[in-house]
Tab-separated table of C-alpha atoms in Angstrom:
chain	number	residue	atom	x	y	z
A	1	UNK	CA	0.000	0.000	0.000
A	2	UNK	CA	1.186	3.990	-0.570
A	3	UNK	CA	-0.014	6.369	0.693
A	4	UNK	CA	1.229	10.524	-0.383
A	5	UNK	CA	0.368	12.709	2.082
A	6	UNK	CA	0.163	16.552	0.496
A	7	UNK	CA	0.121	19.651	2.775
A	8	UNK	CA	-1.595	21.510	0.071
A	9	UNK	CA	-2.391	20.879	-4.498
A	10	UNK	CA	-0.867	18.359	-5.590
A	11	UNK	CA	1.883	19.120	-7.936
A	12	UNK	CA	3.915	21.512	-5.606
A	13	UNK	CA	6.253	24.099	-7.279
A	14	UNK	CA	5.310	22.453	-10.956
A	15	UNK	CA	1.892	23.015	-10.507
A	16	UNK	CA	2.367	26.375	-10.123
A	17	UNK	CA	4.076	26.764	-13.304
A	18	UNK	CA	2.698	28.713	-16.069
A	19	UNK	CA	4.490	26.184	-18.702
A	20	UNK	CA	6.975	23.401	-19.209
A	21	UNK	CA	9.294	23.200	-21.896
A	22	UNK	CA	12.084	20.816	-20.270
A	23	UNK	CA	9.596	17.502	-19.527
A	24	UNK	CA	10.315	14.387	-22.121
A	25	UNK	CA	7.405	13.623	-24.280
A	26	UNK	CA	5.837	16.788	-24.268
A	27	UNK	CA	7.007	19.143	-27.449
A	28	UNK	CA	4.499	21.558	-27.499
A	29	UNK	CA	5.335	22.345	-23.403
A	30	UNK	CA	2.394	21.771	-21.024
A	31	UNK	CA	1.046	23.634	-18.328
A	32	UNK	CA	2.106	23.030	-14.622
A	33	UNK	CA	-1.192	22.023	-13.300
A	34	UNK	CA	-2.143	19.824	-16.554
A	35	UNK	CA	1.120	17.994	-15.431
A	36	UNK	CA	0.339	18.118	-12.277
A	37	UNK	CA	-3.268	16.441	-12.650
A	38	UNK	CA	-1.615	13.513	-15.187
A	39	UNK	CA	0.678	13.027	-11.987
A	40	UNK	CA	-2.308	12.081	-9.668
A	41	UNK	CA	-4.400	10.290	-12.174
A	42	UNK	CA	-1.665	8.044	-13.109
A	43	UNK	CA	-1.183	7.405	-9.190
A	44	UNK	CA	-4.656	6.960	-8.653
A	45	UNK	CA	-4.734	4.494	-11.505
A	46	UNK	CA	-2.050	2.064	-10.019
A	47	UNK	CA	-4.545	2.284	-6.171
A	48	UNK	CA	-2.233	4.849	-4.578
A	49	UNK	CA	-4.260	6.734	-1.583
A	50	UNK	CA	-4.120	10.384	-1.858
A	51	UNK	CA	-3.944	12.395	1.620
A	52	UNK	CA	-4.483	16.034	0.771
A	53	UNK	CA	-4.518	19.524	3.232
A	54	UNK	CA	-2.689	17.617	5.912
A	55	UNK	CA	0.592	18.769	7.113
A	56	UNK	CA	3.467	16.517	7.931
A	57	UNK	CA	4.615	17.691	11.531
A	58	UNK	CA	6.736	14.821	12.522
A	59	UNK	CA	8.828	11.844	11.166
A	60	UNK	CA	9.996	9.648	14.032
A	61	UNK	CA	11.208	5.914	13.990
A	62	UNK	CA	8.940	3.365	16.289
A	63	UNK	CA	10.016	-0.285	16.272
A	64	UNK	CA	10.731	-1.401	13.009
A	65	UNK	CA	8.208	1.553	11.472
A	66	UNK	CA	8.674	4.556	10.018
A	67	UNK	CA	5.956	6.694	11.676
A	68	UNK	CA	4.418	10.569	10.271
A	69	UNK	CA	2.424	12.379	12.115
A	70	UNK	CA	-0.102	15.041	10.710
A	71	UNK	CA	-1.396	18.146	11.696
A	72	UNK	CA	-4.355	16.850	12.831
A	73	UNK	CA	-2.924	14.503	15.436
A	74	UNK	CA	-2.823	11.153	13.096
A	75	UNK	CA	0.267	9.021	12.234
A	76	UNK	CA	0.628	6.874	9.682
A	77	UNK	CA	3.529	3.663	9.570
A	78	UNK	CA	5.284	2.622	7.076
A	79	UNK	CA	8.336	0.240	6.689
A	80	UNK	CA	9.639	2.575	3.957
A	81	UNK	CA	9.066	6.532	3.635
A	82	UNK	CA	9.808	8.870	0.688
A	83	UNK	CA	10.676	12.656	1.335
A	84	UNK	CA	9.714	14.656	-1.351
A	85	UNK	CA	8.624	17.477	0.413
A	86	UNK	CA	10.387	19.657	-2.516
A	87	UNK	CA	11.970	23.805	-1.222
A	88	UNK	CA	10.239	27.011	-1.786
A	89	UNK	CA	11.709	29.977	-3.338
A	90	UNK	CA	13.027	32.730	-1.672
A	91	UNK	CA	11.544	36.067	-2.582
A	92	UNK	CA	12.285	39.446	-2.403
A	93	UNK	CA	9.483	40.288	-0.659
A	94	UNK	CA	8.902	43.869	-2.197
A	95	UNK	CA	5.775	45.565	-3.397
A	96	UNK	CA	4.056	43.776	-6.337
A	97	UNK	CA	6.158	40.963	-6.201
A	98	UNK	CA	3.297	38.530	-5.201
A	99	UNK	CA	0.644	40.342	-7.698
A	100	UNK	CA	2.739	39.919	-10.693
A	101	UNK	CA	4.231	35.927	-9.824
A	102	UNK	CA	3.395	33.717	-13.031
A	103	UNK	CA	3.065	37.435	-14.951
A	104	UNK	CA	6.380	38.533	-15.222
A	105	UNK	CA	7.999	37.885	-12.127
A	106	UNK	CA	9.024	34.520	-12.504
A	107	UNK	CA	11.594	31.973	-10.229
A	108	UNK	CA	12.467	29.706	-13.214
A	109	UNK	CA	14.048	30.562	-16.351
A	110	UNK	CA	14.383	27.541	-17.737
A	111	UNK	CA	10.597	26.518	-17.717
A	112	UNK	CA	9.544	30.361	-18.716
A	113	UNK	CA	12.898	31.884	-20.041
A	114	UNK	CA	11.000	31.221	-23.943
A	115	UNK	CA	7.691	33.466	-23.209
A	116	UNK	CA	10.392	36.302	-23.570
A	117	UNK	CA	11.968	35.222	-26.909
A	118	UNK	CA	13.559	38.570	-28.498
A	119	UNK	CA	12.492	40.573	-25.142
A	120	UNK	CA	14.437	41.937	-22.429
A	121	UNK	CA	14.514	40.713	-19.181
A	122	UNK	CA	15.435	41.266	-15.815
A	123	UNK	CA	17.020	38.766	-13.358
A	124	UNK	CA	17.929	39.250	-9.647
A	125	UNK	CA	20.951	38.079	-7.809
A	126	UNK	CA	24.463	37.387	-7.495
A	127	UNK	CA	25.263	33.742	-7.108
A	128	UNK	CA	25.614	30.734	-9.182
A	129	UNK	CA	22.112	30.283	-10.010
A	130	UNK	CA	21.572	34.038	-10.766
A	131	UNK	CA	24.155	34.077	-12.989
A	132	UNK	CA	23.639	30.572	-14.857
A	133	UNK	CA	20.280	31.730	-15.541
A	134	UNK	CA	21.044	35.151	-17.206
A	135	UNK	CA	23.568	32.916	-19.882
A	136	UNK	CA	21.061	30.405	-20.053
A	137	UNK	CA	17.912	33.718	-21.074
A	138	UNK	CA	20.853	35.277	-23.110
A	139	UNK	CA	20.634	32.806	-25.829
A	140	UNK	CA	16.498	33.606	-26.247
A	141	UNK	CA	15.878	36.919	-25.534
A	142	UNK	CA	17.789	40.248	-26.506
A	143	UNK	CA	19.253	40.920	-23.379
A	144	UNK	CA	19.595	40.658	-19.986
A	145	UNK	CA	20.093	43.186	-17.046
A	146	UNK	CA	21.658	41.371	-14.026
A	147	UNK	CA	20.669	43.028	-10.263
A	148	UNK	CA	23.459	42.485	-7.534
A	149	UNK	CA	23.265	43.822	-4.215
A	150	UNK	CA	26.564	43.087	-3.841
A	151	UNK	CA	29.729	44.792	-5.468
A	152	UNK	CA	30.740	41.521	-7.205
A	153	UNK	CA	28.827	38.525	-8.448
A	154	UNK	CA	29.585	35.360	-5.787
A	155	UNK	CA	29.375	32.481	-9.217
A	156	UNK	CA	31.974	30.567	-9.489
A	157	UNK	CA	35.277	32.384	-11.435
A	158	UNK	CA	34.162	30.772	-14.641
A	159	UNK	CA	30.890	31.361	-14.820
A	160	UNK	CA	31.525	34.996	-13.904
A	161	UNK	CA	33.972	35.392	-16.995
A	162	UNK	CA	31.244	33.685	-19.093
A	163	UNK	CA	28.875	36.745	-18.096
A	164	UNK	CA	31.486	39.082	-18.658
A	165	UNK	CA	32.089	38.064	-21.727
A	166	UNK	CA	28.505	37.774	-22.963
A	167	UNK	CA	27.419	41.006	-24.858
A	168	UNK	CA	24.055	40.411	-24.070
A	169	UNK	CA	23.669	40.320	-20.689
A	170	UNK	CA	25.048	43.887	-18.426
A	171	UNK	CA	25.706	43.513	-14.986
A	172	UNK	CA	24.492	46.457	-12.387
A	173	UNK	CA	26.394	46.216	-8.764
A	174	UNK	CA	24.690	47.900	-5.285
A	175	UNK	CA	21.577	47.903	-7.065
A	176	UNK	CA	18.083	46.779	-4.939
A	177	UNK	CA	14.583	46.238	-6.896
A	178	UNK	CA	12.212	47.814	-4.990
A	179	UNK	CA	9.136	46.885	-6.684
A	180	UNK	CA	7.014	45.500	-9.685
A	181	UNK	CA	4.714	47.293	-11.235
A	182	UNK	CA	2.616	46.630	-14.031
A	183	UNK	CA	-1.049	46.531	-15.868
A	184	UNK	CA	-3.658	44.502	-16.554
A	185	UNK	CA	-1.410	41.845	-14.510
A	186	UNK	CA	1.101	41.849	-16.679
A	187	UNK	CA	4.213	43.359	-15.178
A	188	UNK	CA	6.124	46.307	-17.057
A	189	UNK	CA	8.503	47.819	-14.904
A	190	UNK	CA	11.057	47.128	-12.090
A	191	UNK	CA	11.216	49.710	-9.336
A	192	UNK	CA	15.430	49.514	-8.736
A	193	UNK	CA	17.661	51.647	-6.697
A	194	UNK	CA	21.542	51.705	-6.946
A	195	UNK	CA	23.655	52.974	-4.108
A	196	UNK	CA	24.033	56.671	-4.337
A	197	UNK	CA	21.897	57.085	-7.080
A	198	UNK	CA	18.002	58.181	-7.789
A	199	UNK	CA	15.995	55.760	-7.792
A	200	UNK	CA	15.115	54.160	-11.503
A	201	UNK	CA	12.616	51.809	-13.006
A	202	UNK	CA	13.657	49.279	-15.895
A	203	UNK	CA	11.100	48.462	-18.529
A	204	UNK	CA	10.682	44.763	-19.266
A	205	UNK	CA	8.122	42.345	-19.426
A	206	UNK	CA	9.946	39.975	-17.171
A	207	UNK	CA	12.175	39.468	-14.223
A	208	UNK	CA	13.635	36.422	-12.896
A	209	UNK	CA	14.216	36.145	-9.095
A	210	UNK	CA	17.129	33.734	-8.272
A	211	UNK	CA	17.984	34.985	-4.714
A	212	UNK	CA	18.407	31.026	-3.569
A	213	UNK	CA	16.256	28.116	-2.421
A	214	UNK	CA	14.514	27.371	1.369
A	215	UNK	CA	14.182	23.796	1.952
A	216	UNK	CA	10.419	21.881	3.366
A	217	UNK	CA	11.983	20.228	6.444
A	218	UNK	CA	11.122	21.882	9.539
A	219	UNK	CA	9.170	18.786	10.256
A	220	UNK	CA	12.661	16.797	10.521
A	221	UNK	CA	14.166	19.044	12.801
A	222	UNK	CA	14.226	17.090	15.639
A	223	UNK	CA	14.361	13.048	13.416
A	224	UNK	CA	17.132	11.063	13.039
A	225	UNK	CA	17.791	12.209	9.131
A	226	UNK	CA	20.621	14.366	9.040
A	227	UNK	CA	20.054	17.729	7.121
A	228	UNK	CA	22.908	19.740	5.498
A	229	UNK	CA	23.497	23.798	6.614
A	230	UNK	CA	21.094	24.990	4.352
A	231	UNK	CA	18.653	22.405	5.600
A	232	UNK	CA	18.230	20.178	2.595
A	233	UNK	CA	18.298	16.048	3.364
A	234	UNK	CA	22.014	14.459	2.935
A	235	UNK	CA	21.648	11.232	0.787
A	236	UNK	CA	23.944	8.530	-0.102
A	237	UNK	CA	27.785	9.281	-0.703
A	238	UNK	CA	26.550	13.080	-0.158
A	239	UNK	CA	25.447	12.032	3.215
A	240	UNK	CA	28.979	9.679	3.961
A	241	UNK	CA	30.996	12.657	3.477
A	242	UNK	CA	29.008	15.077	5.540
A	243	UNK	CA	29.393	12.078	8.292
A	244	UNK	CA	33.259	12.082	8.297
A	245	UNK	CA	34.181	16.063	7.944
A	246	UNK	CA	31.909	16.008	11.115
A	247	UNK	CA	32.914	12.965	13.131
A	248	UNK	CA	29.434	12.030	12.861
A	249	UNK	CA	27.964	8.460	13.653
A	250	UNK	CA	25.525	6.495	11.405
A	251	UNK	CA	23.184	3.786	12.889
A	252	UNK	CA	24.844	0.328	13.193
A	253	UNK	CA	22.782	-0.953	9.875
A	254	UNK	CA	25.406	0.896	7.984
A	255	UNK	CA	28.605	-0.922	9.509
A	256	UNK	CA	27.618	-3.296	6.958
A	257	UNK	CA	26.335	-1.854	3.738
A	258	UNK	CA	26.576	2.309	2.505
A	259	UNK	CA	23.197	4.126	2.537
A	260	UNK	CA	21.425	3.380	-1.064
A	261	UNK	CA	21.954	6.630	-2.899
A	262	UNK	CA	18.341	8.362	-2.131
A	263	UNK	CA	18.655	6.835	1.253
A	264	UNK	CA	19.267	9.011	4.034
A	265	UNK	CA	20.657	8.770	7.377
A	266	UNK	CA	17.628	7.032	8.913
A	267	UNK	CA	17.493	3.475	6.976
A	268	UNK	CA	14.212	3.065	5.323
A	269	UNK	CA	13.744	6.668	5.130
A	270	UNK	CA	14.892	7.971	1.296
A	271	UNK	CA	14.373	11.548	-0.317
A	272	UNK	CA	13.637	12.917	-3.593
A	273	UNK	CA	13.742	15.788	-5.926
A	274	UNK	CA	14.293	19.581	-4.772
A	275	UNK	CA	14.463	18.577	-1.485
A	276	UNK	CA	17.602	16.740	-1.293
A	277	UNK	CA	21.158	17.794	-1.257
A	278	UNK	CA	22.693	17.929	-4.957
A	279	UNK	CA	19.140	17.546	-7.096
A	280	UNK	CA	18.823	19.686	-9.908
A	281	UNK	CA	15.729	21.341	-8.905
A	282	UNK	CA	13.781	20.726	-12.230
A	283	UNK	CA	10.909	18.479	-12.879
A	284	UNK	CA	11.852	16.507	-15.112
A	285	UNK	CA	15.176	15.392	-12.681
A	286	UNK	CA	12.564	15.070	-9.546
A	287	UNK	CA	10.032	12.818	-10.727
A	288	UNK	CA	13.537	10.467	-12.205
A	289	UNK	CA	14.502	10.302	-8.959
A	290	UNK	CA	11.085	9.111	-7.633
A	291	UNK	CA	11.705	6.466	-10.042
A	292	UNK	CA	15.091	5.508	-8.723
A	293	UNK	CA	13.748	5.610	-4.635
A	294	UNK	CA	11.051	2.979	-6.061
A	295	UNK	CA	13.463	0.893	-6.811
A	296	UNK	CA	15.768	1.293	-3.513
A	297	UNK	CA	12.684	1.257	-1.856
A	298	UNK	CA	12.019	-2.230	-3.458
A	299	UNK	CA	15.912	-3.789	-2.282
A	300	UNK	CA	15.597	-2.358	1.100
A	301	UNK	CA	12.256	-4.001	2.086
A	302	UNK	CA	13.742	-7.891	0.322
A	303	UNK	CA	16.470	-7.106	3.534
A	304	UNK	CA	13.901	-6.629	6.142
């Protein structure tokens, strides 16, 4: 028997998507929530039980059972339990931000990056992802303004030399966005202010928000699966490493065999898609990874 317990629509961060462009099978792209719905039928098809608008507060360990408790004061056991509790983006949290999400203000530029094919765009941040994402618009729209707060862009050295040496994209240091605003909810301008300087607004049709990622695990806070800094669940070799550099102890089931690669530090307890330590955060990636649990899943209950 499975059971997927949901804290809110089914789909998550996909759902939410205006469009897909990066999911095999699909070359025409296809709406989050269509996806989304194909996702539950399919489950529903093979008998699995749907739990939905109940909140996963705790994952503890009780005999030889996983058990999750909900919200609402139920738990449910398991000898095997998938985290897939996916991260949330981070946002700027400045006026119109919210109003104009799906619109214009958007927190993947791979999956919307072709709505603004010979546009220009806006996209906010300094780090890897930030700047990954302005060479990955640069080769579909006209060009691309780049918002640091910083004075210097925190990517890796050659991915910075990559955006320096891109003619499309210009880079604007000690510069804030204050706002979105926009008509007819579509957005149109980006309020931005750079140190020392009047404030400014930028006219574009789109912005892209990388400003980094925020993890769904508060409910493991206090479990036995071992979270990184940021928060995200350590898997596999990922989780091995973290284990040593830390003088950290695994449970004795692991003197004899590594953790499976979605497996985390709890045995019988695996994780998933965007929120686990090295996934890809994209869609396609995610629901691959499902694929491969299923089949750890599988080996690890033949041992029990």
């Amino acid at each position: 028997d499975t059971l997927v317990i949901e804290r809110a629509a089914f789909g998550g961060q996909a759902a939410s998507t205006v469009r897909l462009d990066n999911v095999p099978g699909f070359p025409e792209s296809i709406t989050g929530s269509e996806l989304a719905d194909r996702f539950r039928q399919q489950a529903e098809r093979f008998g699995v039980e749907l739990l939905q608008t109940q909140e996963v507060k705790e994952l503890c360990t009780k005999a030889n059972y996983q058990c999750v408790v909900t919200g609402d004061g139920s738990e449910y056991s398991a000898r095997a339990v998938l985290i897939a509790s996916g991260s949330r983006y981070r946002t700027l949290e400045v006026e119109g931000e919210e109003d104009y999400y799906g619109s214009g203000v958007h927190y993947c530029a791979t999956c919307d990056g072709p709505f603004y094919k010979g546009q220009s765009v806006a996209v906010v941040g300094g780090g890897n992802s930030a700047a990954e994402e302005s060479l990955f618009l640069a080769d579909i729209v006209d060009d691309v303004t780049l918002l640091v707060r910083g004075e210097e862009l925190k990517a890796s050295q050659i991915i910075q030399e990559k955006v320096a040496e891109n003619p499309k994209i210009t880079v604007r240091y000690r510069t804030h966005v204050e706002g979105f605003e926009g008509a007819e909810s579509k957005l149109s301008t980006v309020k931005v202010r750079t140190e020392g300087a009047e404030p400014e607004t930028l006219d574009v049709p789109g912005a892209f928000v990388f400003v980094g990622l925020d993890p769904n695990t508060s409910y493991l806070t206090d479990s036995n699966v071992t979270l990184d800094e940021q928060g995200f669940v350590l898997t596999g070799h990922t989780l091995c490493t973290h284990v040593r550099r830390n003088q950290l102890e695994l449970p004795p089931v692991f003197d004899h065999r590594e953790p499976a690669m979605m497996e985390t530090s709890q045995p019988g307890v695996f994780a998933a898609g965007d929120v686990r330590v090295g996934s890809t955060k994209q869609v396609a990636s995610a629901a691959g990874e499902g694929a491969a649990v299923a089949l750890e899943v599988r080996e690890y209950l033949k041992r029990q």
